[in-house]
Amino acid sequence: MKKLTIALLLLVSTHLVAGELAWVDEQIEAIKPPRKGISIKDISKLKDPFIFLHAKKAKKRVRSPYRRYSKSSSGKRKVQTYSSKLQLEAILNKTALINGRWYKEGEKVYGYKLEKVNLQSVLLTQGKKQILLSTVSKSKNLKFNNK
């Protein structure tokens, strides 16, 4: 008797589950037909959504006729603090924005080697010649808040 009851319950449950599986099969069949979309010809007529910015060609740089050499009282060369063609615009980690271009330590900047990047200045060397570029402004009209 127990075996018959278990077998009957098993048959009823499989019949109920089979009905649910039939519903899933119907849903799958509804999805199978290919959907109509935009044709390849229409896709090829569309404008490219990605914008690529092309870098401008660098202008030829002319060396500045102004060269400053100064020696301190001890006979050592003093670090130059001004250059007419190099302008330090920003410093971020160990990189510096000089004349609109980013440079890392050790890279060449207009014939100078970028030796050291500090929080507010960078040191450029060319042989024995050294230039110190700084973000500190001596102008009283400009005020920068360093946070």
CSV table of N, CA and C in Angstrom, one decimal:
chain,number,residue,atom,x,y,z
A,1,MET,N,0.8,-1.2,0.0
A,1,MET,CA,0.0,0.0,0.0
A,1,MET,C,0.9,1.3,0.0
A,2,LYS,N,1.9,1.2,0.8
A,2,LYS,CA,2.8,2.4,0.9
A,2,LYS,C,3.5,2.6,-0.5
A,3,LYS,N,3.9,1.5,-1.1
A,3,LYS,CA,4.6,1.6,-2.4
A,3,LYS,C,3.6,2.2,-3.4
A,4,LEU,N,2.4,1.8,-3.4
A,4,LEU,CA,1.4,2.3,-4.3
A,4,LEU,C,1.2,3.8,-4.1
A,5,THR,N,1.1,4.3,-2.9
A,5,THR,CA,0.9,5.7,-2.6
A,5,THR,C,2.1,6.5,-3.1
A,6,ILE,N,3.3,6.0,-2.8
A,6,ILE,CA,4.5,6.7,-3.2
A,6,ILE,C,4.5,6.8,-4.8
A,7,ALA,N,4.2,5.7,-5.4
A,7,ALA,CA,4.3,5.7,-6.9
A,7,ALA,C,3.2,6.7,-7.4
A,8,LEU,N,2.0,6.7,-6.8
A,8,LEU,CA,1.0,7.6,-7.3
A,8,LEU,C,1.4,9.1,-7.1
A,9,LEU,N,2.0,9.4,-5.9
A,9,LEU,CA,2.4,10.8,-5.7
A,9,LEU,C,3.5,11.2,-6.7
A,10,LEU,N,4.4,10.2,-7.0
A,10,LEU,CA,5.5,10.5,-7.9
A,10,LEU,C,4.9,10.8,-9.3
A,11,LEU,N,3.9,10.0,-9.7
A,11,LEU,CA,3.3,10.3,-11.1
A,11,LEU,C,2.6,11.6,-11.1
A,12,VAL,N,1.9,12.0,-10.1
A,12,VAL,CA,1.2,13.3,-10.0
A,12,VAL,C,2.2,14.4,-10.1
A,13,SER,N,3.2,14.3,-9.3
A,13,SER,CA,4.2,15.4,-9.2
A,13,SER,C,5.0,15.6,-10.6
A,14,THR,N,5.3,14.5,-11.2
A,14,THR,CA,5.9,14.6,-12.6
A,14,THR,C,5.0,15.2,-13.6
A,15,HIS,N,3.7,14.9,-13.5
A,15,HIS,CA,2.7,15.5,-14.4
A,15,HIS,C,2.6,17.0,-14.2
A,16,LEU,N,2.7,17.5,-12.9
A,16,LEU,CA,2.6,18.9,-12.6
A,16,LEU,C,3.9,19.6,-13.1
A,17,VAL,N,5.0,19.0,-12.9
A,17,VAL,CA,6.3,19.6,-13.3
A,17,VAL,C,6.4,19.6,-14.8
A,18,ALA,N,5.8,18.6,-15.5
A,18,ALA,CA,5.9,18.6,-17.0
A,18,ALA,C,5.1,19.7,-17.5
A,19,GLY,N,4.0,20.1,-16.9
A,19,GLY,CA,3.2,21.3,-17.3
A,19,GLY,C,4.0,22.6,-17.3
A,20,GLU,N,4.8,22.7,-16.2
A,20,GLU,CA,5.6,23.9,-16.1
A,20,GLU,C,6.8,23.9,-17.1
A,21,LEU,N,7.3,22.8,-17.4
A,21,LEU,CA,8.4,22.7,-18.4
A,21,LEU,C,7.8,23.0,-19.8
A,22,ALA,N,6.6,22.6,-20.0
A,22,ALA,CA,6.0,22.9,-21.3
A,22,ALA,C,5.9,24.4,-21.5
A,23,TRP,N,5.6,25.2,-20.4
A,23,TRP,CA,5.5,26.6,-20.5
A,23,TRP,C,6.9,27.2,-20.8
A,24,VAL,N,7.9,26.7,-20.2
A,24,VAL,CA,9.3,27.2,-20.5
A,24,VAL,C,9.6,26.9,-22.0
A,25,ASP,N,9.3,25.7,-22.5
A,25,ASP,CA,9.5,25.4,-23.9
A,25,ASP,C,8.8,26.3,-24.8
A,26,GLU,N,7.6,26.7,-24.5
A,26,GLU,CA,6.8,27.7,-25.3
A,26,GLU,C,7.6,29.0,-25.3
A,27,GLN,N,8.1,29.5,-24.2
A,27,GLN,CA,8.8,30.8,-24.1
A,27,GLN,C,10.1,30.7,-25.0
A,28,ILE,N,10.8,29.6,-24.9
A,28,ILE,CA,12.0,29.5,-25.7
A,28,ILE,C,11.7,29.5,-27.2
A,29,GLU,N,10.6,28.8,-27.6
A,29,GLU,CA,10.2,28.8,-29.0
A,29,GLU,C,9.8,30.2,-29.5
A,30,ALA,N,9.2,31.0,-28.6
A,30,ALA,CA,8.9,32.4,-29.0
A,30,ALA,C,10.1,33.2,-29.2
A,31,ILE,N,11.2,32.9,-28.5
A,31,ILE,CA,12.4,33.7,-28.6
A,31,ILE,C,13.2,33.3,-29.8
A,32,LYS,N,13.1,32.1,-30.3
A,32,LYS,CA,14.0,31.5,-31.3
A,32,LYS,C,13.9,32.3,-32.7
A,33,PRO,N,12.8,32.7,-33.2
A,33,PRO,CA,12.8,33.3,-34.5
A,33,PRO,C,13.7,34.6,-34.5
A,34,PRO,N,14.4,34.8,-35.7
A,34,PRO,CA,15.3,35.9,-35.8
A,34,PRO,C,14.5,37.2,-35.7
A,35,ARG,N,15.0,38.2,-35.0
A,35,ARG,CA,14.3,39.5,-34.9
A,35,ARG,C,14.8,40.4,-36.0
A,36,LYS,N,13.9,41.2,-36.4
A,36,LYS,CA,14.2,42.2,-37.4
A,36,LYS,C,14.9,43.4,-36.8
A,37,GLY,N,16.0,43.8,-37.3
A,37,GLY,CA,16.7,44.9,-36.8
A,37,GLY,C,17.1,45.8,-38.0
A,38,ILE,N,18.1,46.6,-37.7
A,38,ILE,CA,18.6,47.6,-38.7
A,38,ILE,C,19.5,46.8,-39.7
A,39,SER,N,19.4,47.2,-41.0
A,39,SER,CA,20.2,46.5,-42.0
A,39,SER,C,21.6,46.9,-41.9
A,40,ILE,N,22.5,46.1,-42.5
A,40,ILE,CA,23.9,46.5,-42.5
A,40,ILE,C,24.1,47.7,-43.4
A,41,LYS,N,23.4,47.9,-44.4
A,41,LYS,CA,23.5,49.1,-45.3
A,41,LYS,C,23.2,50.4,-44.5
A,42,ASP,N,22.2,50.3,-43.6
A,42,ASP,CA,21.8,51.4,-42.8
A,42,ASP,C,22.9,51.7,-41.7
A,43,ILE,N,23.5,50.6,-41.2
A,43,ILE,CA,24.5,50.8,-40.2
A,43,ILE,C,25.7,51.4,-40.8
A,44,SER,N,26.1,51.1,-42.1
A,44,SER,CA,27.3,51.7,-42.7
A,44,SER,C,27.1,53.1,-43.0
A,45,LYS,N,25.8,53.6,-43.1
A,45,LYS,CA,25.6,55.0,-43.4
A,45,LYS,C,25.7,55.9,-42.1
A,46,LEU,N,25.7,55.3,-40.9
A,46,LEU,CA,25.7,56.0,-39.7
A,46,LEU,C,27.1,56.6,-39.5
A,47,LYS,N,27.1,57.8,-38.7
A,47,LYS,CA,28.3,58.4,-38.4
A,47,LYS,C,29.0,57.7,-37.2
A,48,ASP,N,30.3,57.6,-37.3
A,48,ASP,CA,31.0,57.0,-36.2
A,48,ASP,C,30.8,57.7,-34.9
A,49,PRO,N,30.4,57.0,-33.8
A,49,PRO,CA,30.1,57.7,-32.5
A,49,PRO,C,31.4,58.0,-31.8
A,50,PHE,N,32.5,57.5,-32.2
A,50,PHE,CA,33.8,57.7,-31.4
A,50,PHE,C,34.5,58.9,-32.1
A,51,ILE,N,35.0,59.8,-31.2
A,51,ILE,CA,35.8,60.9,-31.7
A,51,ILE,C,37.2,60.7,-31.4
A,52,PHE,N,38.1,60.8,-32.4
A,52,PHE,CA,39.5,60.7,-32.1
A,52,PHE,C,40.1,62.1,-32.3
A,53,LEU,N,40.8,62.6,-31.3
A,53,LEU,CA,41.5,63.8,-31.4
A,53,LEU,C,42.9,63.6,-31.9
A,54,HIS,N,43.3,64.3,-33.0
A,54,HIS,CA,44.6,64.1,-33.5
A,54,HIS,C,45.5,65.2,-33.0
A,55,ALA,N,46.7,64.8,-32.6
A,55,ALA,CA,47.6,65.7,-32.0
A,55,ALA,C,48.1,66.7,-33.0
A,56,LYS,N,48.3,67.9,-32.6
A,56,LYS,CA,48.8,68.9,-33.6
A,56,LYS,C,50.3,68.7,-33.7
A,57,LYS,N,50.8,69.0,-34.9
A,57,LYS,CA,52.3,68.8,-35.1
A,57,LYS,C,53.0,69.9,-34.3
A,58,ALA,N,54.1,69.5,-33.7
A,58,ALA,CA,54.9,70.4,-32.9
A,58,ALA,C,55.6,71.4,-33.8
A,59,LYS,N,55.6,72.6,-33.4
A,59,LYS,CA,56.3,73.7,-34.1
A,59,LYS,C,57.8,73.6,-33.8
A,60,LYS,N,58.5,74.0,-34.8
A,60,LYS,CA,60.0,74.0,-34.5
A,60,LYS,C,60.3,75.1,-33.5
A,61,ARG,N,61.1,74.6,-32.5
A,61,ARG,CA,61.5,75.5,-31.4
A,61,ARG,C,62.8,76.2,-31.8
A,62,VAL,N,62.9,77.5,-31.6
A,62,VAL,CA,64.1,78.2,-31.8
A,62,VAL,C,64.8,78.5,-30.4
A,63,ARG,N,66.0,78.2,-30.3
A,63,ARG,CA,66.7,78.4,-29.1
A,63,ARG,C,66.7,79.9,-28.7
A,64,SER,N,66.6,80.1,-27.5
A,64,SER,CA,66.6,81.5,-27.0
A,64,SER,C,68.0,82.1,-27.1
A,65,PRO,N,68.1,83.3,-27.5
A,65,PRO,CA,69.5,83.9,-27.6
A,65,PRO,C,69.9,84.4,-26.2
A,66,TYR,N,69.0,84.3,-25.2
A,66,TYR,CA,69.4,84.8,-23.9
A,66,TYR,C,69.9,83.6,-23.1
A,67,ARG,N,71.1,83.7,-22.6
A,67,ARG,CA,71.7,82.7,-21.8
A,67,ARG,C,72.2,83.4,-20.5
A,68,ARG,N,71.9,82.8,-19.4
A,68,ARG,CA,72.4,83.4,-18.2
A,68,ARG,C,73.3,82.5,-17.4
A,69,TYR,N,74.5,83.0,-17.1
A,69,TYR,CA,75.4,82.2,-16.3
A,69,TYR,C,75.7,83.1,-15.1
A,70,SER,N,75.7,82.5,-14.0
A,70,SER,CA,76.0,83.3,-12.8
A,70,SER,C,76.8,82.3,-11.9
A,71,LYS,N,77.8,82.9,-11.2
A,71,LYS,CA,78.5,82.1,-10.2
A,71,LYS,C,78.4,82.7,-8.8
A,72,SER,N,78.3,81.9,-7.8
A,72,SER,CA,78.2,82.4,-6.5
A,72,SER,C,79.6,82.8,-6.0
A,73,SER,N,79.6,83.3,-4.8
A,73,SER,CA,80.9,83.7,-4.2
A,73,SER,C,81.9,82.6,-4.0
A,74,SER,N,81.4,81.4,-3.9
A,74,SER,CA,82.2,80.2,-3.6
A,74,SER,C,82.8,79.7,-4.9
A,75,GLY,N,82.4,80.2,-6.1
A,75,GLY,CA,82.9,79.8,-7.4
A,75,GLY,C,82.1,78.7,-8.1
A,76,LYS,N,81.1,78.2,-7.4
A,76,LYS,CA,80.2,77.2,-8.0
A,76,LYS,C,79.1,77.9,-8.8
A,77,ARG,N,78.7,77.2,-9.8
A,77,ARG,CA,77.6,77.8,-10.6
A,77,ARG,C,76.3,77.9,-9.8
A,78,LYS,N,75.6,78.9,-9.9
A,78,LYS,CA,74.3,79.1,-9.2
A,78,LYS,C,73.2,78.5,-10.1
A,79,VAL,N,72.2,78.0,-9.5
A,79,VAL,CA,71.1,77.4,-10.3
A,79,VAL,C,70.3,78.6,-10.8
A,80,GLN,N,70.0,78.5,-12.1
A,80,GLN,CA,69.3,79.5,-12.8
A,80,GLN,C,67.8,79.4,-12.5
A,81,THR,N,67.1,80.5,-12.2
A,81,THR,CA,65.7,80.5,-11.8
A,81,THR,C,64.8,81.1,-12.8
A,82,TYR,N,65.3,81.4,-14.0
A,82,TYR,CA,64.4,82.0,-15.0
A,82,TYR,C,64.8,81.5,-16.4
A,83,SER,N,63.8,81.2,-17.2
A,83,SER,CA,64.1,80.9,-18.6
A,83,SER,C,62.9,81.5,-19.4
A,84,SER,N,63.3,82.1,-20.6
A,84,SER,CA,62.3,82.8,-21.4
A,84,SER,C,61.4,81.9,-22.2
A,85,LYS,N,61.9,80.6,-22.4
A,85,LYS,CA,61.1,79.8,-23.3
A,85,LYS,C,60.4,78.6,-22.5
A,86,LEU,N,60.9,78.3,-21.3
A,86,LEU,CA,60.3,77.2,-20.5
A,86,LEU,C,59.4,77.7,-19.4
A,87,GLN,N,58.2,77.2,-19.4
A,87,GLN,CA,57.2,77.6,-18.4
A,87,GLN,C,56.6,76.4,-17.7
A,88,LEU,N,56.8,76.3,-16.4
A,88,LEU,CA,56.3,75.2,-15.6
A,88,LEU,C,54.8,75.6,-15.3
A,89,GLU,N,53.9,74.7,-15.7
A,89,GLU,CA,52.5,75.0,-15.5
A,89,GLU,C,51.9,74.2,-14.3
A,90,ALA,N,52.3,73.0,-14.2
A,90,ALA,CA,51.7,72.1,-13.1
A,90,ALA,C,52.7,71.0,-12.8
A,91,ILE,N,52.5,70.5,-11.5
A,91,ILE,CA,53.3,69.3,-11.1
A,91,ILE,C,52.3,68.3,-10.5
A,92,LEU,N,52.5,67.0,-10.9
A,92,LEU,CA,51.6,65.9,-10.4
A,92,LEU,C,52.5,64.7,-10.3
A,93,ASN,N,52.6,64.3,-9.0
A,93,ASN,CA,53.5,63.2,-8.6
A,93,ASN,C,54.9,63.4,-9.1
A,94,LYS,N,55.5,62.6,-10.0
A,94,LYS,CA,56.8,62.8,-10.5
A,94,LYS,C,56.8,63.3,-11.9
A,95,THR,N,55.7,63.9,-12.3
A,95,THR,CA,55.6,64.5,-13.7
A,95,THR,C,55.4,66.0,-13.6
A,96,ALA,N,55.8,66.7,-14.7
A,96,ALA,CA,55.7,68.1,-14.7
A,96,ALA,C,55.1,68.5,-16.1
A,97,LEU,N,54.2,69.5,-16.0
A,97,LEU,CA,53.6,70.1,-17.2
A,97,LEU,C,54.4,71.3,-17.6
A,98,ILE,N,55.2,71.2,-18.7
A,98,ILE,CA,56.1,72.3,-19.1
A,98,ILE,C,55.7,72.6,-20.5
A,99,ASN,N,55.3,73.9,-20.7
A,99,ASN,CA,54.9,74.4,-22.0
A,99,ASN,C,53.8,73.5,-22.6
A,100,GLY,N,52.8,73.1,-21.8
A,100,GLY,CA,51.7,72.3,-22.3
A,100,GLY,C,51.9,70.9,-22.6
A,101,ARG,N,53.1,70.3,-22.2
A,101,ARG,CA,53.3,68.9,-22.4
A,101,ARG,C,53.8,68.3,-21.1
A,102,TRP,N,53.4,67.0,-20.8
A,102,TRP,CA,53.8,66.3,-19.6
A,102,TRP,C,55.2,65.6,-19.8
A,103,TYR,N,56.0,65.8,-18.8
A,103,TYR,CA,57.3,65.1,-18.8
A,103,TYR,C,57.6,64.4,-17.5
A,104,LYS,N,58.2,63.2,-17.5
A,104,LYS,CA,58.6,62.5,-16.3
A,104,LYS,C,60.1,62.7,-16.0
A,105,GLU,N,60.5,62.4,-14.8
A,105,GLU,CA,61.9,62.5,-14.4
A,105,GLU,C,62.7,61.7,-15.4
A,106,GLY,N,63.8,62.3,-15.8
A,106,GLY,CA,64.8,61.6,-16.7
A,106,GLY,C,64.5,61.9,-18.2
A,107,GLU,N,63.4,62.4,-18.5
A,107,GLU,CA,63.1,62.7,-19.9
A,107,GLU,C,63.8,64.0,-20.4
A,108,LYS,N,63.9,64.2,-21.7
A,108,LYS,CA,64.5,65.4,-22.3
A,108,LYS,C,63.4,66.4,-22.5
A,109,VAL,N,63.7,67.7,-22.1
A,109,VAL,CA,62.8,68.8,-22.3
A,109,VAL,C,63.6,69.9,-23.0
A,110,TYR,N,63.4,70.0,-24.3
A,110,TYR,CA,64.1,71.0,-25.2
A,110,TYR,C,65.6,71.0,-24.9
A,111,GLY,N,66.2,69.8,-25.0
A,111,GLY,CA,67.6,69.7,-24.8
A,111,GLY,C,68.1,69.6,-23.4
A,112,TYR,N,67.2,69.8,-22.4
A,112,TYR,CA,67.6,69.7,-21.0
A,112,TYR,C,67.1,68.4,-20.5
A,113,LYS,N,67.7,67.8,-19.5
A,113,LYS,CA,67.2,66.6,-18.9
A,113,LYS,C,66.5,67.0,-17.6
A,114,LEU,N,65.3,66.4,-17.4
A,114,LEU,CA,64.5,66.7,-16.2
A,114,LEU,C,65.1,65.8,-15.1
A,115,GLU,N,65.9,66.5,-14.2
A,115,GLU,CA,66.6,65.7,-13.2
A,115,GLU,C,65.7,65.4,-12.0
A,116,LYS,N,65.0,66.5,-11.4
A,116,LYS,CA,64.3,66.3,-10.2
A,116,LYS,C,63.0,67.0,-10.2
A,117,VAL,N,61.9,66.4,-9.7
A,117,VAL,CA,60.6,67.0,-9.6
A,117,VAL,C,60.3,67.1,-8.1
A,118,ASN,N,60.1,68.3,-7.6
A,118,ASN,CA,59.7,68.6,-6.2
A,118,ASN,C,58.3,69.0,-6.1
A,119,LEU,N,57.8,69.3,-5.0
A,119,LEU,CA,56.4,69.7,-4.8
A,119,LEU,C,56.1,71.0,-5.6
A,120,GLN,N,57.0,72.0,-5.6
A,120,GLN,CA,56.8,73.3,-6.2
A,120,GLN,C,57.7,73.7,-7.3
A,121,SER,N,58.7,72.8,-7.6
A,121,SER,CA,59.7,73.2,-8.6
A,121,SER,C,60.3,71.9,-9.3
A,122,VAL,N,60.9,72.2,-10.4
A,122,VAL,CA,61.6,71.1,-11.2
A,122,VAL,C,63.0,71.6,-11.5
A,123,LEU,N,64.0,70.7,-11.6
A,123,LEU,CA,65.3,71.0,-11.9
A,123,LEU,C,65.7,70.4,-13.3
A,124,LEU,N,66.1,71.3,-14.2
A,124,LEU,CA,66.5,70.9,-15.5
A,124,LEU,C,68.0,71.1,-15.7
A,125,THR,N,68.7,70.1,-16.3
A,125,THR,CA,70.2,70.3,-16.5
A,125,THR,C,70.6,70.0,-17.9
A,126,GLN,N,71.6,70.7,-18.3
A,126,GLN,CA,72.2,70.5,-19.7
A,126,GLN,C,73.7,70.7,-19.5
A,127,GLY,N,74.4,69.6,-19.3
A,127,GLY,CA,75.8,69.7,-19.0
A,127,GLY,C,76.0,70.2,-17.6
A,128,LYS,N,76.7,71.3,-17.5
A,128,LYS,CA,76.8,72.0,-16.2
A,128,LYS,C,75.8,73.0,-15.9
A,129,LYS,N,75.0,73.3,-17.0
A,129,LYS,CA,74.0,74.4,-16.8
A,129,LYS,C,72.8,73.8,-16.2
A,130,GLN,N,72.2,74.5,-15.2
A,130,GLN,CA,71.0,74.1,-14.5
A,130,GLN,C,70.0,75.2,-14.5
A,131,ILE,N,68.7,74.8,-14.7
A,131,ILE,CA,67.6,75.7,-14.6
A,131,ILE,C,66.6,75.2,-13.6
A,132,LEU,N,66.1,76.0,-12.7
A,132,LEU,CA,65.1,75.7,-11.8
A,132,LEU,C,63.8,76.4,-12.2
A,133,LEU,N,62.8,75.6,-12.5
A,133,LEU,CA,61.5,76.1,-12.8
A,133,LEU,C,60.6,75.9,-11.6
A,134,SER,N,59.8,77.0,-11.3
A,134,SER,CA,59.0,76.9,-10.1
A,134,SER,C,57.6,77.3,-10.4
A,135,THR,N,56.6,76.8,-9.6
A,135,THR,CA,55.2,77.2,-9.7
A,135,THR,C,54.9,78.4,-8.7
A,136,VAL,N,55.9,78.7,-7.9
A,136,VAL,CA,55.7,79.8,-7.0
A,136,VAL,C,55.8,81.1,-7.8
A,137,SER,N,54.8,82.0,-7.6
A,137,SER,CA,54.7,83.2,-8.4
A,137,SER,C,55.1,84.4,-7.4
A,138,LYS,N,55.9,85.3,-8.0
A,138,LYS,CA,56.2,86.5,-7.2
A,138,LYS,C,55.3,87.6,-7.4
A,139,SER,N,54.3,87.4,-8.3
A,139,SER,CA,53.3,88.5,-8.6
A,139,SER,C,52.3,88.6,-7.5
A,140,LYS,N,52.0,89.8,-7.0
A,140,LYS,CA,51.1,90.0,-5.9
A,140,LYS,C,49.6,89.9,-6.5
A,141,ASN,N,49.5,90.0,-7.8
A,141,ASN,CA,48.1,89.9,-8.4
A,141,ASN,C,47.6,88.5,-8.4
A,142,LEU,N,48.5,87.5,-8.5
A,142,LEU,CA,48.1,86.1,-8.6
A,142,LEU,C,48.3,85.4,-7.2
A,143,LYS,N,47.2,84.7,-6.8
A,143,LYS,CA,47.3,84.0,-5.5
A,143,LYS,C,46.9,82.6,-5.8
A,144,PHE,N,47.7,81.6,-5.3
A,144,PHE,CA,47.3,80.2,-5.5
A,144,PHE,C,47.2,79.7,-4.1
A,145,ASN,N,46.1,78.9,-3.9
A,145,ASN,CA,45.9,78.2,-2.6
A,145,ASN,C,46.3,76.8,-2.8
A,146,ASN,N,47.4,76.4,-2.1
A,146,ASN,CA,47.8,75.0,-2.1
A,146,ASN,C,47.1,74.2,-1.0
A,147,LYS,N,46.4,73.2,-1.3
A,147,LYS,CA,45.7,72.4,-0.3
A,147,LYS,C,46.4,71.1,0.0
